[in-house]
Amino acid sequence: MAERKGEISRKTNETSVSVSVDIDGTGTGKISTGVGFFDHMLDQLCRHSLIDMHIDAAGDLHIDDHHTVEDTGIALGQAISKALGDRKGITRYSSIDLAMDETMTKAAIDVSGRPFLVWNVNFSAPKIGTFDTELVREFFQALAQNAGITLHVLNHYGANNHHIAETCFKAVARALRMATEIDPRQANRIPSTKGTL
C-alpha cells in the first residue's frame, strides 16, 4: 500500500503554519501553536485518530488566537486531503458517541470530497481558561472545508466546558480514524458509485 502522508506549509501576514501527517501512523504528535489549550486538543486529535501529526504554528497571538486556530485547521485539513489522495479503499463513513465523565458527544463523518459542517454544540461560558470557546467550531469548520469531509458534531449533554470541547476533539478523532482506515473488502475501489470522491 502506498504511503498516505501529506505536508503543507501556509504563510500569510497573520500566521505561518507547517503541518505534516501520516494517516497510517500511531498517533505520535509534535504540536506547537503557542495556544496551550489548543495544543492539548490537537494532541487528543492526534492520539485518538492514530494519525501522526507534526504541527508548528506561529501567529498574531498579540491580537487573539483566532487566526492561529483557523489557519491550523486549514493547513491540517489540506495535509489530510493530500495524504488521502484519491481515497481508494477507505471505509469512508463512520460515527461514534463518545463519553467523558458527565459529557457525551457524537461525531459522524463522510470522507466524501464534499466539505460540510453541521455543528450542534453549545458552551455555557465564552472561555475555557483564556481560550475562546467559539474557536472550537472555527477549527472544525476549517478542517472539514479543507479536508473535503462532511462532518456532523452533536453534543448530547455535558456540564463542564473543557469536557465538552475535549469530547468534540476525541469523537472527531475516533470517527476520522475509522473512516480513513482501509476496508479490505473495498480493495482498490473508490467507495462511491460515481467512481470518484
mmCIF file of C-alpha atoms in Angstrom, residues 8-194:
data_model
loop_
_atom_site.group_PDB
_atom_site.id
_atom_site.type_symbol
_atom_site.label_atom_id
_atom_site.label_comp_id
_atom_site.label_asym_id
_atom_site.label_seq_id
_atom_site.Cartn_x
_atom_site.Cartn_y
_atom_site.Cartn_z
ATOM 1 C CA ILE A 8 1.527 21.606 3.866
ATOM 2 C CA SER A 9 3.148 24.963 4.611
ATOM 3 C CA ARG A 10 0.929 28.019 4.770
ATOM 4 C CA LYS A 11 2.180 31.556 5.304
ATOM 5 C CA THR A 12 0.111 34.734 5.499
ATOM 6 C CA ASN A 13 0.557 38.168 7.055
ATOM 7 C CA GLU A 14 -1.173 36.740 10.147
ATOM 8 C CA THR A 15 0.270 33.249 10.575
ATOM 9 C CA SER A 16 2.915 30.770 9.497
ATOM 10 C CA VAL A 17 1.819 27.133 9.751
ATOM 11 C CA SER A 18 3.634 23.906 8.797
ATOM 12 C CA VAL A 19 1.849 20.571 9.050
ATOM 13 C CA SER A 20 2.810 17.001 8.195
ATOM 14 C CA VAL A 21 0.579 13.960 8.696
ATOM 15 C CA ASP A 22 0.808 10.203 8.323
ATOM 16 C CA ILE A 23 -2.672 8.679 8.137
ATOM 17 C CA ASP A 24 -1.292 5.213 8.958
ATOM 18 C CA GLY A 25 0.705 6.333 11.979
ATOM 19 C CA THR A 26 0.499 5.517 15.660
ATOM 20 C CA GLY A 27 -0.840 8.818 16.987
ATOM 21 C CA THR A 28 2.561 10.374 17.560
ATOM 22 C CA GLY A 29 2.431 14.146 17.733
ATOM 23 C CA LYS A 30 4.750 17.096 17.869
ATOM 24 C CA ILE A 31 2.485 20.087 18.257
ATOM 25 C CA SER A 32 3.268 23.737 18.953
ATOM 26 C CA THR A 33 0.850 26.584 18.216
ATOM 27 C CA GLY A 34 1.544 28.918 21.115
ATOM 28 C CA VAL A 35 -2.006 28.319 22.376
ATOM 29 C CA GLY A 36 -1.837 25.911 25.307
ATOM 30 C CA PHE A 37 -5.425 24.657 25.379
ATOM 31 C CA PHE A 38 -5.470 24.274 21.591
ATOM 32 C CA ASP A 39 -2.231 22.243 21.713
ATOM 33 C CA HIS A 40 -3.902 19.972 24.286
ATOM 34 C CA MET A 41 -6.908 19.476 21.999
ATOM 35 C CA LEU A 42 -4.744 18.823 18.928
ATOM 36 C CA ASP A 43 -2.822 16.246 20.944
ATOM 37 C CA GLN A 44 -6.147 14.480 21.627
ATOM 38 C CA LEU A 45 -6.998 14.617 17.908
ATOM 39 C CA CYS A 46 -3.630 13.120 17.025
ATOM 40 C CA ARG A 47 -3.573 10.452 19.734
ATOM 41 C CA HIS A 48 -7.083 9.118 19.200
ATOM 42 C CA SER A 49 -7.101 9.257 15.386
ATOM 43 C CA LEU A 50 -3.748 7.400 15.268
ATOM 44 C CA ILE A 51 -2.726 9.948 12.633
ATOM 45 C CA ASP A 52 0.834 11.134 13.225
ATOM 46 C CA MET A 53 0.802 14.932 13.244
ATOM 47 C CA HIS A 54 3.611 17.437 13.306
ATOM 48 C CA ILE A 55 2.153 20.925 13.633
ATOM 49 C CA ASP A 56 4.188 24.094 14.026
ATOM 50 C CA ALA A 57 2.244 27.349 14.018
ATOM 51 C CA ALA A 58 3.238 30.924 14.786
ATOM 52 C CA GLY A 59 0.576 33.590 14.672
ATOM 53 C CA ASP A 60 -0.518 37.037 15.770
ATOM 54 C CA LEU A 61 -1.411 35.961 19.300
ATOM 55 C CA HIS A 62 -0.993 39.555 20.483
ATOM 56 C CA ILE A 63 -4.329 40.159 18.718
ATOM 57 C CA ASP A 64 -6.079 36.906 19.694
ATOM 58 C CA ASP A 65 -6.000 33.167 18.968
ATOM 59 C CA HIS A 66 -8.458 33.223 16.055
ATOM 60 C CA HIS A 67 -6.082 33.360 13.085
ATOM 61 C CA THR A 68 -3.759 30.730 14.542
ATOM 62 C CA VAL A 69 -6.590 28.283 15.267
ATOM 63 C CA GLU A 70 -8.331 28.775 11.925
ATOM 64 C CA ASP A 71 -5.163 28.614 9.830
ATOM 65 C CA THR A 72 -4.019 25.488 11.664
ATOM 66 C CA GLY A 73 -7.360 23.910 10.758
ATOM 67 C CA ILE A 74 -6.911 24.944 7.124
ATOM 68 C CA ALA A 75 -3.382 23.526 6.878
ATOM 69 C CA LEU A 76 -4.229 20.319 8.752
ATOM 70 C CA GLY A 77 -7.248 19.739 6.530
ATOM 71 C CA GLN A 78 -5.182 20.281 3.383
ATOM 72 C CA ALA A 79 -2.487 17.898 4.636
ATOM 73 C CA ILE A 80 -5.061 15.188 5.403
ATOM 74 C CA SER A 81 -6.672 15.621 1.976
ATOM 75 C CA LYS A 82 -3.276 15.382 0.302
ATOM 76 C CA ALA A 83 -2.395 12.267 2.292
ATOM 77 C CA LEU A 84 -5.675 10.551 1.355
ATOM 78 C CA GLY A 85 -5.109 11.130 -2.358
ATOM 79 C CA ASP A 86 -7.906 9.573 -4.454
ATOM 80 C CA ARG A 87 -9.256 7.897 -1.281
ATOM 81 C CA LYS A 88 -9.266 4.415 -2.802
ATOM 82 C CA GLY A 89 -10.146 1.616 -0.420
ATOM 83 C CA ILE A 90 -11.169 3.764 2.550
ATOM 84 C CA THR A 91 -14.106 2.880 4.793
ATOM 85 C CA ARG A 92 -15.437 6.407 4.110
ATOM 86 C CA TYR A 93 -18.260 6.589 6.687
ATOM 87 C CA SER A 94 -18.045 6.498 10.457
ATOM 88 C CA SER A 95 -19.810 7.737 13.577
ATOM 89 C CA ILE A 96 -19.272 7.446 17.304
ATOM 90 C CA ASP A 97 -20.883 8.546 20.545
ATOM 91 C CA LEU A 98 -18.012 9.366 22.868
ATOM 92 C CA ALA A 99 -18.407 9.635 26.634
ATOM 93 C CA MET A 100 -16.133 11.503 29.015
ATOM 94 C CA ASP A 101 -17.290 11.807 32.611
ATOM 95 C CA GLU A 102 -20.638 13.679 32.537
ATOM 96 C CA THR A 103 -20.388 14.575 28.842
ATOM 97 C CA MET A 104 -21.349 12.746 25.654
ATOM 98 C CA THR A 105 -20.701 13.937 22.108
ATOM 99 C CA LYS A 106 -21.420 12.356 18.714
ATOM 100 C CA ALA A 107 -19.248 12.789 15.635
ATOM 101 C CA ALA A 108 -20.297 11.465 12.228
ATOM 102 C CA ILE A 109 -18.029 11.665 9.187
ATOM 103 C CA ASP A 110 -18.290 11.095 5.450
ATOM 104 C CA VAL A 111 -14.869 11.369 3.782
ATOM 105 C CA SER A 112 -16.706 12.400 0.655
ATOM 106 C CA GLY A 113 -14.739 15.150 -1.027
ATOM 107 C CA ARG A 114 -17.758 17.362 -0.267
ATOM 108 C CA PRO A 115 -16.987 19.642 2.669
ATOM 109 C CA PHE A 116 -19.782 20.442 5.074
ATOM 110 C CA LEU A 117 -20.004 21.073 8.808
ATOM 111 C CA VAL A 118 -23.097 20.642 10.949
ATOM 112 C CA TRP A 119 -22.293 21.930 14.440
ATOM 113 C CA ASN A 120 -24.724 21.395 17.287
ATOM 114 C CA VAL A 121 -22.530 22.178 20.282
ATOM 115 C CA ASN A 122 -23.180 24.862 22.879
ATOM 116 C CA PHE A 123 -20.840 26.112 25.574
ATOM 117 C CA SER A 124 -22.089 27.747 28.773
ATOM 118 C CA ALA A 125 -19.123 30.132 29.010
ATOM 119 C CA PRO A 126 -17.245 32.223 26.444
ATOM 120 C CA LYS A 127 -13.829 30.936 27.549
ATOM 121 C CA ILE A 128 -12.045 27.830 28.774
ATOM 122 C CA GLY A 129 -9.189 29.430 30.683
ATOM 123 C CA THR A 130 -8.025 32.045 28.167
ATOM 124 C CA PHE A 131 -9.285 30.113 25.107
ATOM 125 C CA ASP A 132 -12.394 31.372 23.293
ATOM 126 C CA THR A 133 -14.906 28.516 23.136
ATOM 127 C CA GLU A 134 -16.254 29.770 19.787
ATOM 128 C CA LEU A 135 -12.894 28.827 18.241
ATOM 129 C CA VAL A 136 -13.675 25.124 18.629
ATOM 130 C CA ARG A 137 -16.253 25.461 15.861
ATOM 131 C CA GLU A 138 -13.934 27.645 13.788
ATOM 132 C CA PHE A 139 -11.267 24.948 13.872
ATOM 133 C CA PHE A 140 -13.611 22.169 12.767
ATOM 134 C CA GLN A 141 -15.122 24.378 10.050
ATOM 135 C CA ALA A 142 -11.639 24.985 8.616
ATOM 136 C CA LEU A 143 -10.684 21.312 8.981
ATOM 137 C CA ALA A 144 -13.814 19.970 7.273
ATOM 138 C CA GLN A 145 -13.676 22.518 4.456
ATOM 139 C CA ASN A 146 -10.065 21.818 3.604
ATOM 140 C CA ALA A 147 -10.004 18.057 4.216
ATOM 141 C CA GLY A 148 -13.055 17.627 1.983
ATOM 142 C CA ILE A 149 -15.147 15.865 4.601
ATOM 143 C CA THR A 150 -18.739 16.089 5.711
ATOM 144 C CA LEU A 151 -18.635 16.399 9.491
ATOM 145 C CA HIS A 152 -21.531 16.453 11.949
ATOM 146 C CA VAL A 153 -20.786 17.127 15.624
ATOM 147 C CA LEU A 154 -23.539 16.921 18.238
ATOM 148 C CA ASN A 155 -23.054 17.389 21.962
ATOM 149 C CA HIS A 156 -25.799 15.353 23.642
ATOM 150 C CA TYR A 157 -25.117 16.737 27.116
ATOM 151 C CA GLY A 158 -22.397 17.942 29.446
ATOM 152 C CA ALA A 159 -21.751 20.392 32.256
ATOM 153 C CA ASN A 160 -18.022 21.103 32.045
ATOM 154 C CA ASN A 161 -16.907 23.179 29.060
ATOM 155 C CA HIS A 162 -13.431 21.617 28.998
ATOM 156 C CA HIS A 163 -15.057 18.188 28.762
ATOM 157 C CA ILE A 164 -17.437 19.341 26.028
ATOM 158 C CA ALA A 165 -14.556 20.652 23.904
ATOM 159 C CA GLU A 166 -12.429 17.595 24.590
ATOM 160 C CA THR A 167 -15.189 15.153 23.624
ATOM 161 C CA CYS A 168 -15.589 17.042 20.337
ATOM 162 C CA PHE A 169 -11.910 16.542 19.502
ATOM 163 C CA LYS A 170 -11.807 12.935 20.708
ATOM 164 C CA ALA A 171 -15.033 11.957 18.943
ATOM 165 C CA VAL A 172 -13.890 13.511 15.661
ATOM 166 C CA ALA A 173 -10.537 11.774 16.085
ATOM 167 C CA ARG A 174 -12.096 8.337 16.532
ATOM 168 C CA ALA A 175 -14.545 8.837 13.667
ATOM 169 C CA LEU A 176 -11.769 10.102 11.403
ATOM 170 C CA ARG A 177 -9.628 7.084 12.288
ATOM 171 C CA MET A 178 -12.391 4.639 11.361
ATOM 172 C CA ALA A 179 -13.490 6.472 8.209
ATOM 173 C CA THR A 180 -9.960 6.719 6.774
ATOM 174 C CA GLU A 181 -8.986 3.115 7.532
ATOM 175 C CA ILE A 182 -8.580 0.811 4.553
ATOM 176 C CA ASP A 183 -11.531 -1.554 4.155
ATOM 177 C CA PRO A 184 -10.077 -4.888 2.968
ATOM 178 C CA ARG A 185 -13.340 -5.676 1.142
ATOM 179 C CA GLN A 186 -13.045 -2.461 -0.897
ATOM 180 C CA ALA A 187 -9.590 -3.450 -2.186
ATOM 181 C CA ASN A 188 -8.541 -0.648 -4.550
ATOM 182 C CA ARG A 189 -12.031 0.629 -5.256
ATOM 183 C CA ILE A 190 -13.159 4.173 -4.612
ATOM 184 C CA PRO A 191 -16.143 3.847 -2.224
ATOM 185 C CA SER A 192 -18.666 5.619 -4.421
ATOM 186 C CA THR A 193 -20.984 4.632 -7.281
ATOM 187 C CA LYS A 194 -19.746 7.788 -9.033
#
